[in-house]
């Protein structure tokens, strides 16, 4: 798993929140998200690069949705790394409309052919929202390569700064936790016969903790979000040089009613 898992989960939460304003109406939602620093499970792996993720989503009044997105990384070649097509369904599962369940299937096409790279995933999520509090739990399974799984949990507190008919400003501090599979290659010495051997061990553990403070501006069909995120990765067995870091995210979205 990497930072895309959190971004995709957060983007879907954003789409569902917007959908609630336009009940039983179909719409398109286009977004562009920019990061001034790119982290994978809280790690930059020594590469200082920026990234951008444009996407467009269609959500109908029956709660089905489809999404087309892509990823740009300044530090890789070619810069456009992947295109992802996803589809799913999301709806409330209780009368009070405080619990929402989501299921998504995604297929990604990568510009580079990397061995054992998963290009398919299935995710299911459960979100609880009540007044100013929201919590979202997502479980994902990646396959068609060296299969792996991940779990992410995001807890939000919503604070309205300004709320008018034409313009809204809000702050939603978020605490994000990300668990996932990682393979660690360990070296040991075999005595008889004397030689070095390597063993790959799969670990499933907490990989990254994020705390972010996003400021969101909503006006008309537009929304803009500026977010500072502090990431604190959890070191794997034998992993050294893992450091905390922070980055800024800016996203712009536009809603088109159909």
GROMACS .gro file of C-alpha atoms in nm:
model
  258
    1UNK     CA    1   0.000   0.000   0.000
    2UNK     CA    2   0.107   0.359  -0.045
    3UNK     CA    3  -0.018   0.713  -0.008
    4UNK     CA    4  -0.263   0.657  -0.297
    5UNK     CA    5  -0.468   0.426  -0.076
    6UNK     CA    6  -0.535   0.710   0.166
    7UNK     CA    7  -0.592   0.963  -0.112
    8UNK     CA    8  -0.844   0.741  -0.290
    9UNK     CA    9  -1.030   0.676   0.033
   10UNK     CA   10  -1.040   1.046   0.121
   11UNK     CA   11  -1.149   1.143  -0.231
   12UNK     CA   12  -1.444   0.901  -0.216
   13UNK     CA   13  -1.546   1.043   0.120
   14UNK     CA   14  -1.541   1.389  -0.037
   15UNK     CA   15  -1.755   1.269  -0.328
   16UNK     CA   16  -2.011   1.114  -0.096
   17UNK     CA   17  -2.034   1.432   0.112
   18UNK     CA   18  -2.103   1.637  -0.200
   19UNK     CA   19  -2.357   1.383  -0.322
   20UNK     CA   20  -2.557   1.433  -0.001
   21UNK     CA   21  -2.627   1.792  -0.108
   22UNK     CA   22  -2.783   1.674  -0.435
   23UNK     CA   23  -2.998   1.379  -0.340
   24UNK     CA   24  -3.134   1.168  -0.626
   25UNK     CA   25  -2.944   1.373  -0.883
   26UNK     CA   26  -2.674   1.257  -1.124
   27UNK     CA   27  -2.357   1.463  -1.147
   28UNK     CA   28  -1.996   1.477  -1.260
   29UNK     CA   29  -1.723   1.582  -1.018
   30UNK     CA   30  -1.380   1.678  -1.155
   31UNK     CA   31  -1.081   1.726  -0.925
   32UNK     CA   32  -0.708   1.793  -0.941
   33UNK     CA   33  -0.496   1.718  -0.635
   34UNK     CA   34  -0.135   1.840  -0.600
   35UNK     CA   35   0.127   1.735  -0.340
   36UNK     CA   36   0.447   1.937  -0.298
   37UNK     CA   37   0.612   1.622  -0.159
   38UNK     CA   38   0.533   1.259  -0.236
   39UNK     CA   39   0.537   0.992   0.033
   40UNK     CA   40   0.472   0.620   0.013
   41UNK     CA   41   0.343   0.488   0.346
   42UNK     CA   42   0.504   0.798   0.501
   43UNK     CA   43   0.838   0.740   0.326
   44UNK     CA   44   1.003   0.927   0.038
   45UNK     CA   45   1.273   0.660  -0.020
   46UNK     CA   46   1.528   0.933  -0.083
   47UNK     CA   47   1.339   1.083  -0.380
   48UNK     CA   48   1.227   1.444  -0.353
   49UNK     CA   49   0.937   1.468  -0.595
   50UNK     CA   50   0.602   1.638  -0.644
   51UNK     CA   51   0.287   1.464  -0.761
   52UNK     CA   52  -0.055   1.542  -0.905
   53UNK     CA   53  -0.372   1.334  -0.940
   54UNK     CA   54  -0.645   1.452  -1.180
   55UNK     CA   55  -0.973   1.261  -1.171
   56UNK     CA   56  -1.332   1.276  -1.288
   57UNK     CA   57  -1.620   1.092  -1.124
   58UNK     CA   58  -1.977   1.016  -1.223
   59UNK     CA   59  -2.224   0.949  -0.943
   60UNK     CA   60  -2.589   0.875  -1.012
   61UNK     CA   61  -2.896   0.921  -0.797
   62UNK     CA   62  -2.900   0.549  -0.714
   63UNK     CA   63  -2.560   0.574  -0.541
   64UNK     CA   64  -2.354   0.396  -0.807
   65UNK     CA   65  -2.037   0.573  -0.915
   66UNK     CA   66  -1.748   0.545  -1.161
   67UNK     CA   67  -1.411   0.718  -1.156
   68UNK     CA   68  -1.126   0.778  -1.399
   69UNK     CA   69  -0.798   0.905  -1.252
   70UNK     CA   70  -0.430   0.933  -1.328
   71UNK     CA   71  -0.106   0.999  -1.140
   72UNK     CA   72   0.186   1.228  -1.224
   73UNK     CA   73   0.523   1.208  -1.044
   74UNK     CA   74   0.799   1.459  -1.113
   75UNK     CA   75   1.077   1.218  -1.010
   76UNK     CA   76   1.003   0.921  -1.238
   77UNK     CA   77   1.016   0.864  -1.612
   78UNK     CA   78   0.772   0.868  -1.776
   79UNK     CA   79   0.611   1.118  -1.539
   80UNK     CA   80   0.256   0.990  -1.591
   81UNK     CA   81   0.272   0.669  -1.388
   82UNK     CA   82  -0.076   0.516  -1.404
   83UNK     CA   83  -0.437   0.540  -1.515
   84UNK     CA   84  -0.705   0.392  -1.290
   85UNK     CA   85  -1.065   0.306  -1.366
   86UNK     CA   86  -1.289   0.226  -1.072
   87UNK     CA   87  -1.654   0.169  -1.000
   88UNK     CA   88  -1.863   0.098  -0.696
   89UNK     CA   89  -2.167   0.154  -0.483
   90UNK     CA   90  -2.221   0.352  -0.165
   91UNK     CA   91  -2.526   0.397   0.054
   92UNK     CA   92  -2.650   0.444   0.409
   93UNK     CA   93  -2.724   0.126   0.600
   94UNK     CA   94  -2.929   0.264   0.889
   95UNK     CA   95  -3.242   0.479   0.918
   96UNK     CA   96  -3.064   0.765   1.092
   97UNK     CA   97  -2.821   0.787   0.799
   98UNK     CA   98  -2.517   0.790   1.020
   99UNK     CA   99  -2.359   0.471   0.879
  100UNK     CA  100  -2.251   0.449   0.517
  101UNK     CA  101  -2.108   0.140   0.345
  102UNK     CA  102  -1.901   0.153   0.027
  103UNK     CA  103  -1.764  -0.116  -0.207
  104UNK     CA  104  -1.521  -0.038  -0.491
  105UNK     CA  105  -1.337  -0.229  -0.763
  106UNK     CA  106  -1.036  -0.062  -0.931
  107UNK     CA  107  -0.815  -0.151  -1.226
  108UNK     CA  108  -0.487   0.035  -1.290
  109UNK     CA  109  -0.272   0.043  -1.600
  110UNK     CA  110   0.092   0.138  -1.533
  111UNK     CA  111   0.329   0.295  -1.785
  112UNK     CA  112   0.614   0.072  -1.664
  113UNK     CA  113   0.593  -0.307  -1.659
  114UNK     CA  114   0.708  -0.395  -1.307
  115UNK     CA  115   0.712  -0.757  -1.196
  116UNK     CA  116   0.459  -0.859  -0.928
  117UNK     CA  117   0.289  -0.519  -0.935
  118UNK     CA  118  -0.078  -0.539  -0.839
  119UNK     CA  119  -0.305  -0.359  -1.081
  120UNK     CA  120  -0.642  -0.464  -0.938
  121UNK     CA  121  -0.795  -0.392  -0.601
  122UNK     CA  122  -1.117  -0.440  -0.412
  123UNK     CA  123  -1.200  -0.216  -0.118
  124UNK     CA  124  -1.487  -0.202   0.127
  125UNK     CA  125  -1.547   0.081   0.368
  126UNK     CA  126  -1.769   0.180   0.657
  127UNK     CA  127  -1.815   0.542   0.754
  128UNK     CA  128  -1.986   0.681   1.063
  129UNK     CA  129  -2.093   1.044   1.070
  130UNK     CA  130  -2.281   1.233   1.337
  131UNK     CA  131  -2.291   1.610   1.353
  132UNK     CA  132  -1.929   1.734   1.365
  133UNK     CA  133  -1.767   1.390   1.402
  134UNK     CA  134  -1.683   1.138   1.128
  135UNK     CA  135  -1.484   0.815   1.118
  136UNK     CA  136  -1.405   0.611   0.809
  137UNK     CA  137  -1.263   0.257   0.807
  138UNK     CA  138  -1.145   0.105   0.476
  139UNK     CA  139  -1.015  -0.246   0.406
  140UNK     CA  140  -0.849  -0.325   0.073
  141UNK     CA  141  -0.712  -0.627  -0.112
  142UNK     CA  142  -0.468  -0.581  -0.402
  143UNK     CA  143  -0.415  -0.864  -0.649
  144UNK     CA  144  -0.297  -0.981  -0.995
  145UNK     CA  145   0.066  -0.954  -0.879
  146UNK     CA  146   0.224  -1.013  -0.539
  147UNK     CA  147  -0.109  -0.980  -0.358
  148UNK     CA  148  -0.130  -0.768  -0.047
  149UNK     CA  149  -0.385  -0.600   0.177
  150UNK     CA  150  -0.424  -0.279   0.372
  151UNK     CA  151  -0.644  -0.116   0.634
  152UNK     CA  152  -0.686   0.258   0.676
  153UNK     CA  153  -0.880   0.451   0.937
  154UNK     CA  154  -0.948   0.824   0.925
  155UNK     CA  155  -1.108   1.025   1.204
  156UNK     CA  156  -1.233   1.379   1.136
  157UNK     CA  157  -1.365   1.670   1.337
  158UNK     CA  158  -1.557   1.929   1.132
  159UNK     CA  159  -1.542   2.295   1.238
  160UNK     CA  160  -1.746   2.553   1.045
  161UNK     CA  161  -1.578   2.891   1.023
  162UNK     CA  162  -1.820   3.058   0.783
  163UNK     CA  163  -2.149   2.923   0.652
  164UNK     CA  164  -2.352   3.134   0.409
  165UNK     CA  165  -2.576   3.055   0.111
  166UNK     CA  166  -2.299   3.127  -0.139
  167UNK     CA  167  -1.973   3.068   0.046
  168UNK     CA  168  -1.856   2.822   0.313
  169UNK     CA  169  -1.526   2.786   0.497
  170UNK     CA  170  -1.454   2.490   0.721
  171UNK     CA  171  -1.164   2.311   0.890
  172UNK     CA  172  -1.159   1.933   0.928
  173UNK     CA  173  -0.861   1.810   1.131
  174UNK     CA  174  -0.790   1.446   1.045
  175UNK     CA  175  -0.602   1.163   1.213
  176UNK     CA  176  -0.516   0.884   0.968
  177UNK     CA  177  -0.375   0.539   1.041
  178UNK     CA  178  -0.249   0.304   0.770
  179UNK     CA  179  -0.171  -0.067   0.812
  180UNK     CA  180  -0.037  -0.278   0.527
  181UNK     CA  181   0.177  -0.562   0.399
  182UNK     CA  182   0.547  -0.507   0.344
  183UNK     CA  183   0.809  -0.763   0.246
  184UNK     CA  184   1.141  -0.742   0.434
  185UNK     CA  185   1.451  -0.923   0.304
  186UNK     CA  186   1.661  -1.048   0.593
  187UNK     CA  187   2.018  -1.178   0.570
  188UNK     CA  188   2.163  -1.456   0.783
  189UNK     CA  189   2.470  -1.681   0.781
  190UNK     CA  190   2.431  -2.056   0.740
  191UNK     CA  191   2.715  -2.236   0.918
  192UNK     CA  192   2.712  -2.568   0.734
  193UNK     CA  193   2.796  -2.507   0.460
  194UNK     CA  194   2.918  -2.153   0.532
  195UNK     CA  195   2.721  -1.914   0.313
  196UNK     CA  196   2.491  -1.614   0.318
  197UNK     CA  197   2.121  -1.670   0.267
  198UNK     CA  198   1.831  -1.433   0.232
  199UNK     CA  199   1.476  -1.479   0.351
  200UNK     CA  200   1.179  -1.264   0.250
  201UNK     CA  201   0.937  -1.212   0.538
  202UNK     CA  202   0.595  -1.051   0.500
  203UNK     CA  203   0.485  -0.821   0.780
  204UNK     CA  204   0.141  -0.670   0.833
  205UNK     CA  205   0.169  -0.377   1.071
  206UNK     CA  206   0.104  -0.009   1.125
  207UNK     CA  207   0.308   0.162   0.854
  208UNK     CA  208   0.213   0.527   0.886
  209UNK     CA  209   0.028   0.776   1.104
  210UNK     CA  210  -0.087   1.106   0.958
  211UNK     CA  211  -0.228   1.420   1.112
  212UNK     CA  212  -0.361   1.684   0.876
  213UNK     CA  213  -0.533   2.021   0.902
  214UNK     CA  214  -0.731   2.095   0.584
  215UNK     CA  215  -0.902   2.426   0.519
  216UNK     CA  216  -1.190   2.393   0.274
  217UNK     CA  217  -1.356   2.667   0.072
  218UNK     CA  218  -1.691   2.598  -0.101
  219UNK     CA  219  -1.847   2.850  -0.336
  220UNK     CA  220  -2.103   2.767  -0.599
  221UNK     CA  221  -1.997   2.459  -0.792
  222UNK     CA  222  -1.633   2.499  -0.689
  223UNK     CA  223  -1.447   2.372  -0.386
  224UNK     CA  224  -1.083   2.433  -0.291
  225UNK     CA  225  -0.893   2.258  -0.014
  226UNK     CA  226  -0.550   2.345   0.127
  227UNK     CA  227  -0.407   2.079   0.355
  228UNK     CA  228  -0.091   2.043   0.561
  229UNK     CA  229  -0.016   1.682   0.658
  230UNK     CA  230   0.237   1.560   0.912
  231UNK     CA  231   0.342   1.199   0.854
  232UNK     CA  232   0.504   0.975   1.115
  233UNK     CA  233   0.600   0.637   0.961
  234UNK     CA  234   0.646   0.330   1.178
  235UNK     CA  235   0.974   0.148   1.105
  236UNK     CA  236   0.966  -0.211   0.983
  237UNK     CA  237   1.195  -0.472   1.140
  238UNK     CA  238   1.550  -0.381   1.037
  239UNK     CA  239   1.444  -0.056   0.866
  240UNK     CA  240   1.666   0.243   0.942
  241UNK     CA  241   1.654   0.612   0.862
  242UNK     CA  242   1.277   0.645   0.888
  243UNK     CA  243   1.195   1.008   0.963
  244UNK     CA  244   0.887   1.219   1.021
  245UNK     CA  245   0.800   1.464   0.745
  246UNK     CA  246   0.530   1.700   0.627
  247UNK     CA  247   0.381   1.808   0.298
  248UNK     CA  248   0.121   2.044   0.154
  249UNK     CA  249  -0.172   1.932  -0.058
  250UNK     CA  250  -0.390   2.160  -0.271
  251UNK     CA  251  -0.702   2.027  -0.442
  252UNK     CA  252  -0.956   2.197  -0.666
  253UNK     CA  253  -1.292   2.042  -0.751
  254UNK     CA  254  -1.581   2.136  -0.978
  255UNK     CA  255  -1.932   1.992  -0.965
  256UNK     CA  256  -2.151   1.954  -1.275
  257UNK     CA  257  -2.516   1.862  -1.222
  258UNK     CA  258  -2.674   1.644  -1.492
   0.00000   0.00000   0.00000
